Amino acid sequence: MSGITDFDSLRREMAENGERPEGPARNARAEQLLAEAEKLGIPLAVIEALGHQLKVYNYSSEKDKMFVPFARLLRMWDERPEDFDAYEVHTLHWVFKWMSSGMLDQPHVPLASIEKWLGEMEHRYRLAGHSERAVRGAEFSVAAHLGDVPRAERAYAAWLAADRDSMADCHACELHEQGWWQERQGRDAQALELWAPVLEGQFTCAHEPHAVLASSLVPLLRLGRTDEARAHHLRGFRLVRGMESMRGAYADHVEFCALTGNEARALELLAERPAYFTDTGQPRSRLDFLSVVTLLMERLDAMGLGERQVPGPAGRTWTARELAAHARAETLALAARFDERNLTSHVSERARARMARPPLVERLPLGVRTAGRVSAPAVPAPAPVTAQAPDLPALLATARRMSDTLRPDAMDAWAAVARAAADAELDVRDRAEITDHEAMDRGPEGAALFERAAELYARAGDPGEALAARTRAAYARALAGRVDEALAAVEEPYDQVLALYAEDATGVRQTASVLMGRARIMMRRVLDADAAGGEAGGERVLAEAEAAVRELLALVGGHTGDAVRIAARAAEARAMLAELAVRRGDPQTAVELFGRATAAFVEAGLPWFAVEYEARLAGLAHHLGDIAGAERALRAALEHGGAHLEAVGRAQLHLQLGEVLGGRGLSVEAAEHALEAAHWADEAGESRTLGAWARQQLGGFLLRQGRFAEAAEVLESALPDLNAETHGDGAVVQTQWWLGDCLSELGEHRAAAERRLQAAEIARHWPEQHDHATLAHLAAESLGAAGQPADADRAYARAGELWRSLGNVHGLVRSLRARAWLALRVEDGADAARASMTAAVRECEAALGATGTDEEARLRLVAELGHTHRQFGDLLARRAAEDTDDDAVRAALEDALAQVTEAVAVFAPLGDDALDSRTGAELAAGRLECDLGRPAVATAHARAVLAAYDGAPADDETARNRRAEAEQLLRVVDEQGAAG
């Protein structure tokens, strides 16, 4: 059985179908409902069912089906207009506009038919007494589609000049169309100015600001307003993701990703909507979509990724190159059909221009995670041209100069030397240096090569450098975890280099290198001892390491030769002493020494060496509560690291700085750094670890700014990578909590409840249960807002139990009050509602009776009791309004008045701290007295409120509102007196 037995049940079914997601299923149900309507034998039922069918077709991918039901409706109107009620008459004329745009979208509809339809629309609107505003708007759309700029400009002016009436599109849609025209004419700034009221939420509708957010993306990029463009993408895509009818806006978001270096996200967007490739119900939006697909695929091909597998039309697999050719051919064929109909080349020209659009931003971080990055394959370096290649001596000179001045890319220079010297005859000294630097590049695996370099240095007659290389070999062993072996290996080079230095047989540079290597090995031993949890000889290890470092400082201190290297040795030595101070529990000394070390690196022209120690300095400053010092150090680290920072280090610094700034309440700048951290973590291949942290922080900072849609997108993308093992279950709970808050603000209450319940389930296992209670309470709020009162009541009951176990009376009372209001929404729930409110009053009074000497806690409980009495009164008054028996109504109003009067009495002793609460209760009491026919008492309440705010500041909004309510109450009393 269909369940449709009368007109009312048909209307309920149509309303329910209207709430379903856009798409073929909803359309099919509308077709079934029309068949059911026809069985009722009621003309208006058929009219309404046809209108419903029209609406769901219009908001779907099957817009081409609109014309048949509309033609039938129009025929019914012409034959029997008396069958239409006022609403259906309005609707019939309203959808004339849908027919106009719908015809433009279908290239098989002749241009002559469209022009004829415009005349028909104008004629019928005139007969119905409507303004020509909608007609001129439709004419503008036709002219703009044809590329007839003069006619479009005339129609545009006439459209705006005509009066707005009930047939005019909503403000949001009109502003979208007006801004679209300005953008088409190259006036991006004017377009954005027109769109501002829609973007700011002043005007909205079913498809706005969805469409305006999408249309604004490219203009914002062209104007360099990339932060706004990013925000509009995150916010706007969330709105259009589930709306099948918004393929054109969806295409704008794919295009935005393709133009900002976010090709991987663009591919993910395509994968979400496979039907968009083939849905034919609205050819014009398909043309837009395929144009953007072509743009993206040709960009991938140009990046060398033409063979990459990509999402495409169902039925086969596609490479980017194959899909590019297919989409271009489909686009141009479709554009040609429009142009053939229009007798112009305008549509094809626009499509070609869009497909050829160059990137507008090389890389715009979005903050959201993509499943995989899209990177151009490495292009092998071209074979060197012998005639132009620099000679080996020149390469050696460059590499030595860069090493002597400690340039960050010195190792690349030595690698170039090694490649050039592969088959060359070299003297032993040159070969020693090449081998030495190859060993440095291998890190812990370089010990054997360092030993080889030492042999070569010795043969070259440089015993000091040979000892330095042997020391580097020992340090490589320490890095590999063989610290004891390293300590044994370094002692001989250490003794020998000191002897050579004493005899002037080697220089300070070589001697300092050996002493530095030995000190580094000693520091590794300190770190190992620290990791092992200390040892009996821990202080001895610290003392020996400090002695080694101070010996190095004594050697290099004040030395002026070989300035850069010696300055670097001195700076690093001070940083070592700082680390030792940390191990000894002296953070203040460590801060001072790290500060001296970083300053020395910067003064020596080696700021990139300071970064590691500035990061350590920031951590110590934060630990000591010096937030400003931590911020300074992190900013300096980012500045000094510059382009030399590795991606993971850059991500860590940005994340730390974001956390510091967020702690100071600077959420806007904190979000910028969290965004950078997410980007660099992705670049470093750390999306699932460091990237997830960064996205979690970014979502929180966006939430603080009230940017709920953006925050939700970011937090949702972070959640799959967050796990208790890597990030801790606290991070997972916090992310779910924040996401629930975002979804609640966005009106997605079912989803908010789900997130809050998931978080509560994790927090349920924690020793401290306050978070569990809070999340259970929030989940109950969301369930109630989602229209699930039974589930909400259970959640509030659970929250109440938790609040009671925690001794939190305020939470318990609020859960009881919430349950009372929920009960009122259920049939026969009045008694349960009263019982819950009574229990809330009793809990407050019991807590007040048990309050000790804490005056602040007592006053908070008094205020809670006042609010409870006030809500009890409001609840009883609401219940009275639903009753039909006069005696019962009066009794309920008296009960409500008693509660509100008690609220006034409770708030009164709190003085100015509860003034607004007391006067609100006074006014409620006055209105109830008025309803009970006691004007004198109602007047007294109103005058008490006016007196309470006598002399209140002019900018006190609450005072203004209360006075206005009191004066309104006095007018009502006077009117009742006059009527009596």
PDB file of N, CA, C and O in Angstrom, residues 691-712:
ATOM      1  N   GLY A 691      51.759  15.977  10.422  1.00  0.00           N
ATOM      2  CA  GLY A 691      50.689  16.653   9.690  1.00  0.00           C
ATOM      3  C   GLY A 691      49.355  16.570  10.402  1.00  0.00           C
ATOM      4  O   GLY A 691      48.574  17.527  10.413  1.00  0.00           O
ATOM      5  N   ALA A 692      49.074  15.418  11.004  1.00  0.00           N
ATOM      6  CA  ALA A 692      47.813  15.267  11.733  1.00  0.00           C
ATOM      7  C   ALA A 692      47.769  16.200  12.938  1.00  0.00           C
ATOM      8  O   ALA A 692      46.736  16.816  13.225  1.00  0.00           O
ATOM      9  N   TRP A 693      48.900  16.321  13.646  1.00  0.00           N
ATOM     10  CA  TRP A 693      48.973  17.275  14.763  1.00  0.00           C
ATOM     11  C   TRP A 693      48.664  18.690  14.270  1.00  0.00           C
ATOM     12  O   TRP A 693      47.895  19.427  14.894  1.00  0.00           O
ATOM     13  N   ALA A 694      49.320  19.064  13.169  1.00  0.00           N
ATOM     14  CA  ALA A 694      49.161  20.425  12.658  1.00  0.00           C
ATOM     15  C   ALA A 694      47.714  20.688  12.263  1.00  0.00           C
ATOM     16  O   ALA A 694      47.156  21.762  12.540  1.00  0.00           O
ATOM     17  N   ARG A 695      47.082  19.718  11.610  1.00  0.00           N
ATOM     18  CA  ARG A 695      45.689  19.912  11.197  1.00  0.00           C
ATOM     19  C   ARG A 695      44.761  19.984  12.409  1.00  0.00           C
ATOM     20  O   ARG A 695      43.793  20.754  12.418  1.00  0.00           O
ATOM     21  N   GLN A 696      45.077  19.189  13.408  1.00  0.00           N
ATOM     22  CA  GLN A 696      44.266  19.260  14.618  1.00  0.00           C
ATOM     23  C   GLN A 696      44.339  20.644  15.247  1.00  0.00           C
ATOM     24  O   GLN A 696      43.326  21.235  15.622  1.00  0.00           O
ATOM     25  N   GLN A 697      45.568  21.185  15.327  1.00  0.00           N
ATOM     26  CA  GLN A 697      45.731  22.529  15.878  1.00  0.00           C
ATOM     27  C   GLN A 697      45.064  23.582  14.999  1.00  0.00           C
ATOM     28  O   GLN A 697      44.399  24.491  15.493  1.00  0.00           O
ATOM     29  N   LEU A 698      45.241  23.453  13.689  1.00  0.00           N
ATOM     30  CA  LEU A 698      44.635  24.407  12.758  1.00  0.00           C
ATOM     31  C   LEU A 698      43.117  24.425  12.921  1.00  0.00           C
ATOM     32  O   LEU A 698      42.499  25.499  12.970  1.00  0.00           O
ATOM     33  N   GLY A 699      42.513  23.240  13.010  1.00  0.00           N
ATOM     34  CA  GLY A 699      41.065  23.188  13.202  1.00  0.00           C
ATOM     35  C   GLY A 699      40.640  23.892  14.475  1.00  0.00           C
ATOM     36  O   GLY A 699      39.638  24.622  14.489  1.00  0.00           O
ATOM     37  N   GLY A 700      41.396  23.694  15.547  1.00  0.00           N
ATOM     38  CA  GLY A 700      41.063  24.367  16.806  1.00  0.00           C
ATOM     39  C   GLY A 700      41.166  25.881  16.703  1.00  0.00           C
ATOM     40  O   GLY A 700      40.313  26.618  17.220  1.00  0.00           O
ATOM     41  N   PHE A 701      42.204  26.362  16.025  1.00  0.00           N
ATOM     42  CA  PHE A 701      42.369  27.815  15.883  1.00  0.00           C
ATOM     43  C   PHE A 701      41.276  28.416  15.001  1.00  0.00           C
ATOM     44  O   PHE A 701      40.798  29.527  15.259  1.00  0.00           O
ATOM     45  N   LEU A 702      40.869  27.698  13.962  1.00  0.00           N
ATOM     46  CA  LEU A 702      39.778  28.188  13.112  1.00  0.00           C
ATOM     47  C   LEU A 702      38.465  28.206  13.898  1.00  0.00           C
ATOM     48  O   LEU A 702      37.652  29.123  13.743  1.00  0.00           O
ATOM     49  N   LEU A 703      38.254  27.192  14.731  1.00  0.00           N
ATOM     50  CA  LEU A 703      37.058  27.151  15.570  1.00  0.00           C
ATOM     51  C   LEU A 703      37.002  28.364  16.483  1.00  0.00           C
ATOM     52  O   LEU A 703      35.947  28.993  16.641  1.00  0.00           O
ATOM     53  N   ARG A 704      38.137  28.724  17.075  1.00  0.00           N
ATOM     54  CA  ARG A 704      38.169  29.884  17.970  1.00  0.00           C
ATOM     55  C   ARG A 704      37.757  31.161  17.243  1.00  0.00           C
ATOM     56  O   ARG A 704      37.222  32.085  17.851  1.00  0.00           O
ATOM     57  N   GLN A 705      38.043  31.229  15.948  1.00  0.00           N
ATOM     58  CA  GLN A 705      37.699  32.419  15.168  1.00  0.00           C
ATOM     59  C   GLN A 705      36.259  32.399  14.666  1.00  0.00           C
ATOM     60  O   GLN A 705      35.822  33.331  14.000  1.00  0.00           O
ATOM     61  N   GLY A 706      35.529  31.330  14.974  1.00  0.00           N
ATOM     62  CA  GLY A 706      34.162  31.223  14.488  1.00  0.00           C
ATOM     63  C   GLY A 706      34.072  30.802  13.035  1.00  0.00           C
ATOM     64  O   GLY A 706      33.010  30.934  12.419  1.00  0.00           O
ATOM     65  N   ARG A 707      35.149  30.260  12.482  1.00  0.00           N
ATOM     66  CA  ARG A 707      35.151  29.811  11.078  1.00  0.00           C
ATOM     67  C   ARG A 707      34.822  28.317  11.075  1.00  0.00           C
ATOM     68  O   ARG A 707      35.652  27.460  10.824  1.00  0.00           O
ATOM     69  N   PHE A 708      33.539  28.024  11.373  1.00  0.00           N
ATOM     70  CA  PHE A 708      33.139  26.662  11.706  1.00  0.00           C
ATOM     71  C   PHE A 708      33.235  25.700  10.522  1.00  0.00           C
ATOM     72  O   PHE A 708      33.643  24.547  10.693  1.00  0.00           O
ATOM     73  N   ALA A 709      32.815  26.146   9.337  1.00  0.00           N
ATOM     74  CA  ALA A 709      32.849  25.245   8.183  1.00  0.00           C
ATOM     75  C   ALA A 709      34.282  24.880   7.822  1.00  0.00           C
ATOM     76  O   ALA A 709      34.591  23.710   7.550  1.00  0.00           O
ATOM     77  N   GLU A 710      35.175  25.876   7.824  1.00  0.00           N
ATOM     78  CA  GLU A 710      36.587  25.597   7.528  1.00  0.00           C
ATOM     79  C   GLU A 710      37.174  24.665   8.580  1.00  0.00           C
ATOM     80  O   GLU A 710      37.889  23.702   8.262  1.00  0.00           O
ATOM     81  N   ALA A 711      36.874  24.963   9.840  1.00  0.00           N
ATOM     82  CA  ALA A 711      37.407  24.133  10.927  1.00  0.00           C
ATOM     83  C   ALA A 711      36.923  22.696  10.794  1.00  0.00           C
ATOM     84  O   ALA A 711      37.697  21.743  10.981  1.00  0.00           O
ATOM     85  N   ALA A 712      35.654  22.522  10.446  1.00  0.00           N
ATOM     86  CA  ALA A 712      35.113  21.167  10.314  1.00  0.00           C
ATOM     87  C   ALA A 712      35.821  20.403   9.200  1.00  0.00           C
ATOM     88  O   ALA A 712      36.165  19.228   9.370  1.00  0.00           O
TER      89      ALA A 712
END
